[in-house]
Amino acid sequence: MEGEMMTGNLAAAWGARLADVDYIPAFPITPQTEIVEALAKWCESGAMAARFVTMDSEHSMMTAAGAAAATGARVFTATSSQGLLYALEVLYSVSGWRAPLVLVNVSRALAAPITLEPDHNDVLAARDSGFLQIHAETCQEVLDSILMAYRIAEDERVMLPVIVNLDGFYLSFTREPVIMPDLQMVKAFLPPFRPAHLGFKASAPHALGVAVLSGTPYSYFRHQMHLAAMNALEVHREAAAAFEQLVGRRYDVVEGYRLDDADDVLVMTNAFASKGKAAVDVARAEGKRVGLLRLRVIRPWPADAIRHALQGRRAVAVLDQNLSPGQGGILFQEIAACLYHEALRPRALCSFIGGLGGKNLSEGELRTVFEQTAEAGVQGKGIGPVLLYTEAEHREMVQLQDLATEHRA
Amino acid sequence: MWQRETFKKIKQIPREEHVLPGTALCAGCGGLEALRLAAKVLGDEVVYVNAAGCFTMLAAYPFTPFKGSWLYTTMGSAPAGAQGVRDALDVLIAKGRLPERENLKVVVLGGDGSTYDMALSSTSGAITRKLDFYYFCYDNEAYGNTGMQLSPATPYGARTTTSPCSLQHPSGATREKKDIFEIWRAHKPPYIATVAPRYPLDLEEKFARAATFTGPKLFLALSACPTGWLYDPGETPEVAKLAVETGLWPLKEAINGAVTHTYIPKPKPVEEYLKLQGRFRHLFEPVVQTEAIAHIQERVNAYWEQVEKTEKAV
Ligand SMILES: Cc1ncc(C[n+]2csc(CCOP(=O)(O)OP(=O)(O)O)c2C)c(N)n1
Ligand code: SF4
Ligand SMILES: [Mg+2]
């Protein structure tokens, strides 16, 4: 096996180290903490030429990160879950400052009830913040995506911050082989950060984040962010090509798995996509023509790539590892919206919710997803949102409820 | 006896202005006057890191009254913004990517609401990390920008839009002003001072002294506020003066924790100060609330008795 065994968290730390960042404001939270612990050690030992500062909260951490990037430093920071939401106000400020830093989010479901295990309500709460979002499936992809993220963020056509997301536990604490890119190659791929339009200095004073007095300048500046985010599609394409040429690994905005002749397609993100791919293999072995589309870049929304991958299919199922109470799966909505004008749009769109709070996605559940999706395709009528929750799991829940109410008997 | 060393005469205050006129702030804003004076020592090689409040309207696109730089952050994290800017400047200078001559002073500009409550975690963190920065809190004793609501800096007896005087609470605000000076002092920063815009030599001297320290340099500026305190804008000098002369706003500094009062007033009765302002009018009309006024006076007396004891003992 090629590569060193390392956790997703360590791979994230290596991403920051190889990117030669200048500044790391940090705050601990499970399951992210190992990232900043590794970085603290490297900054202390001199292995990294960065300043590491433990802040008093993620709100402060994000403010310091954005302010440092706005001053001209290359900045890395990381958080999870409650921390990301604690910083949410500042995410909007930092993207408005057009400060191109990289934030790693290690997904963890949100309280209440409080848990440490993953789902994507945390990172999707930042969906509209102006941060670009890359969601990784493997530890290797975490490291590589961080390098790509800096190149895209710092491009003059973009100048927006990026979140690189990895799943808590399933990636953060899972060791996988990771091939370390050669430092010279990284240098060739990622030029030093020398922003032309950012920075505070005595000779060139400027005012950033200032008030506007009407909707006209507000709309103008917000729309500029939108245009810049859309530019990131092209910039990502260039970065992916350059990365492939230098490092030999290719990452597109979406990844198709056994899509070629697939009638039905399952759409997933992040680490559980590996489970989805395994389920595709099982179904294929049984002669079913199914495939998987993994969304890797969520912002900007790669509508064309998604349409291209899903047009002409019989049925599409979106497996959201998130829940918008009162609505359903968040990504389902976005997929449905971008297929509406597609002449060859699938006959049925199905919405499944699974893996909430890190709940397992079993082979049986995925088999059911494929069966119900095929049936929906035949009927020409979509279904959902359907919560994946097995009978065995429900029995376990009933037992817990019995214990919780025992004293009443 | 505390003595000014740099600023002995009014003539010594530089004439050059660093906060230019024509901003959207109210006429007679005491906070802005204090900042204008402070900037005479701070100069132009500054980046102001601002928290949400009245002063946010200083830099409104496409205008700024400063020759220096500006970063608006949030209501709760301006000190963290200062941390990011300071650290980045240090790193860039150390790595040779920014010449030393491009260096800037980092100055937080926050109101009392931000300073006393929401940004307190951020401030506490910055002081504990020994961040080399200035903190300028303009204290107008309420959430001003949102229309004068009760803040933790609102003094007992003041009427705000969320501490109206009523039958149950005839005095308006019923709790005492939070002592942010002592909260800051417990963090042991090298320099803390209170200032008032009507005492320019005292103010300039303190900024000049602060400049000799590395680390957190914290200022609490009395910001007499015609709009919120309900008096005529032309009376700001008088209001600011009486705040000090009645002993309600002590002028003091703390160098490495050691407190010195920089001006000892021959205290006038607090009524003289209270009577000038609409926010205290209910203490005098329709009936005089003798107890409430006496309470305010007693607290001032007790404060200065304590000062006399401790500072004489030194
Ligand atoms: C998180 C957050 N909550 C509330 C506000 C609304 N807000 C804006 S300015 C302000 C008052 C700030 O009071 P203070 O710090 O005393 O400054 P002043 O307005 O008096 O200048 C408030 C509450 C905000 N901007 N951000
Ligand atoms: S409301 Fe008060 S503090 Fe705010 S700008 Fe007006 S005078 Fe100044
Ligand atoms: Mg205020």
mmCIF file of N, CA and C and ligand atoms in Angstrom, chain A residues 89, chain B residues 52-55 72 74-76 110-115 118 138 140 142-146 148-149 151, ligand 1:
data_model
loop_
_atom_site.group_PDB
_atom_site.id
_atom_site.type_symbol
_atom_site.label_atom_id
_atom_site.label_comp_id
_atom_site.label_asym_id
_atom_site.label_seq_id
_atom_site.Cartn_x
_atom_site.Cartn_y
_atom_site.Cartn_z
ATOM 1 N N GLU A 89 -21.786 34.282 12.612
ATOM 2 C CA GLU A 89 -21.892 35.715 12.322
ATOM 3 C C GLU A 89 -20.637 36.197 11.596
ATOM 4 N N ALA B 52 -19.673 47.065 16.439
ATOM 5 C CA ALA B 52 -20.954 47.703 16.101
ATOM 6 C C ALA B 52 -21.341 48.712 17.159
ATOM 7 N N GLY B 53 -21.751 49.886 16.725
ATOM 8 C CA GLY B 53 -22.154 50.944 17.636
ATOM 9 C C GLY B 53 -22.216 52.237 16.849
ATOM 10 N N CYS B 54 -22.399 53.334 17.571
ATOM 11 C CA CYS B 54 -22.475 54.643 16.898
ATOM 12 C C CYS B 54 -21.272 54.893 15.997
ATOM 13 N N PHE B 55 -20.080 54.521 16.483
ATOM 14 C CA PHE B 55 -18.870 54.857 15.726
ATOM 15 C C PHE B 55 -18.756 54.082 14.415
ATOM 16 N N TYR B 72 -14.173 47.180 10.206
ATOM 17 C CA TYR B 72 -15.366 46.937 11.011
ATOM 18 C C TYR B 72 -15.492 45.425 11.226
ATOM 19 N N THR B 74 -17.466 43.002 14.385
ATOM 20 C CA THR B 74 -18.803 42.672 14.873
ATOM 21 C C THR B 74 -18.950 43.380 16.218
ATOM 22 N N MET B 75 -20.100 43.230 16.831
ATOM 23 C CA MET B 75 -20.285 43.835 18.145
ATOM 24 C C MET B 75 -19.472 43.089 19.206
ATOM 25 N N GLY B 76 -19.269 41.787 18.987
ATOM 26 C CA GLY B 76 -18.677 40.976 20.049
ATOM 27 C C GLY B 76 -17.219 40.600 19.881
ATOM 28 N N GLY B 110 -14.736 50.646 20.536
ATOM 29 C CA GLY B 110 -15.985 49.971 20.890
ATOM 30 C C GLY B 110 -16.801 50.806 21.861
ATOM 31 N N GLY B 111 -18.091 50.661 21.802
ATOM 32 C CA GLY B 111 -18.975 51.336 22.757
ATOM 33 C C GLY B 111 -19.035 50.566 24.064
ATOM 34 N N ASP B 112 -19.771 51.125 25.021
ATOM 35 C CA ASP B 112 -19.868 50.473 26.329
ATOM 36 C C ASP B 112 -20.620 49.149 26.240
ATOM 37 N N GLY B 113 -21.654 49.100 25.418
ATOM 38 C CA GLY B 113 -22.424 47.858 25.330
ATOM 39 C C GLY B 113 -21.552 46.719 24.852
ATOM 40 N N SER B 114 -20.793 46.988 23.821
ATOM 41 C CA SER B 114 -19.855 45.996 23.325
ATOM 42 C C SER B 114 -18.807 45.677 24.395
ATOM 43 N N THR B 115 -18.221 46.720 24.950
ATOM 44 C CA THR B 115 -17.085 46.564 25.861
ATOM 45 C C THR B 115 -17.450 45.870 27.172
ATOM 46 N N MET B 118 -20.833 42.195 25.583
ATOM 47 C CA MET B 118 -20.728 41.219 24.500
ATOM 48 C C MET B 118 -19.292 40.871 24.125
ATOM 49 N N TYR B 138 -15.685 54.195 24.098
ATOM 50 C CA TYR B 138 -16.432 55.453 24.291
ATOM 51 C C TYR B 138 -17.722 55.075 25.017
ATOM 52 N N ASN B 140 -21.061 55.898 26.396
ATOM 53 C CA ASN B 140 -22.248 56.774 26.448
ATOM 54 C C ASN B 140 -23.335 56.153 27.319
ATOM 55 N N ALA B 142 -25.133 53.504 27.393
ATOM 56 C CA ALA B 142 -26.340 52.849 26.862
ATOM 57 C C ALA B 142 -26.015 52.252 25.498
ATOM 58 N N TYR B 143 -26.910 51.388 25.026
ATOM 59 C CA TYR B 143 -26.841 50.951 23.637
ATOM 60 C C TYR B 143 -27.362 52.108 22.802
ATOM 61 N N GLY B 144 -26.455 52.897 22.266
ATOM 62 C CA GLY B 144 -26.827 54.158 21.647
ATOM 63 C C GLY B 144 -27.342 54.004 20.225
ATOM 64 N N ASN B 145 -26.602 53.245 19.465
ATOM 65 C CA ASN B 145 -26.922 53.157 18.042
ATOM 66 C C ASN B 145 -28.295 52.548 17.793
ATOM 67 N N THR B 146 -28.757 51.754 18.737
ATOM 68 C CA THR B 146 -30.073 51.143 18.584
ATOM 69 C C THR B 146 -31.154 51.989 19.253
ATOM 70 N N MET B 148 -30.685 53.962 22.457
ATOM 71 C CA MET B 148 -30.575 54.211 23.895
ATOM 72 C C MET B 148 -31.334 53.231 24.773
ATOM 73 N N GLN B 149 -30.877 52.008 24.738
ATOM 74 C CA GLN B 149 -31.410 51.015 25.663
ATOM 75 C C GLN B 149 -30.433 50.830 26.832
ATOM 76 N N SER B 151 -27.780 49.532 29.130
ATOM 77 C CA SER B 151 -26.588 48.687 28.960
ATOM 78 C C SER B 151 -25.995 48.470 30.352
HETATM 79 C C1 LIG C 1 -24.612 40.498 17.591
HETATM 80 C C2 LIG C 1 -25.295 41.794 17.533
HETATM 81 N N1 LIG C 1 -26.360 42.043 18.344
HETATM 82 C C3 LIG C 1 -26.967 43.224 18.284
HETATM 83 C C4 LIG C 1 -26.541 44.188 17.409
HETATM 84 C C5 LIG C 1 -27.298 45.479 17.317
HETATM 85 N N2 LIG C 1 -26.516 46.613 17.770
HETATM 86 C C6 LIG C 1 -25.828 47.392 16.931
HETATM 87 S S1 LIG C 1 -25.073 48.674 17.662
HETATM 88 C C7 LIG C 1 -25.718 48.195 19.163
HETATM 89 C C8 LIG C 1 -25.491 49.016 20.380
HETATM 90 C C9 LIG C 1 -24.085 48.999 20.790
HETATM 91 O O1 LIG C 1 -24.001 49.698 21.995
HETATM 92 P P1 LIG C 1 -22.628 50.284 22.436
HETATM 93 O O2 LIG C 1 -21.578 49.261 22.328
HETATM 94 O O3 LIG C 1 -22.800 50.935 23.751
HETATM 95 O O4 LIG C 1 -22.295 51.377 21.315
HETATM 96 P P2 LIG C 1 -23.169 52.673 20.982
HETATM 97 O O5 LIG C 1 -24.228 52.239 20.056
HETATM 98 O O6 LIG C 1 -23.708 53.208 22.254
HETATM 99 O O7 LIG C 1 -22.226 53.582 20.311
HETATM 100 C C10 LIG C 1 -26.475 47.039 19.061
HETATM 101 C C11 LIG C 1 -27.152 46.407 20.188
HETATM 102 C C12 LIG C 1 -25.434 43.877 16.581
HETATM 103 N N3 LIG C 1 -24.932 44.738 15.687
HETATM 104 N N4 LIG C 1 -24.829 42.699 16.675
#
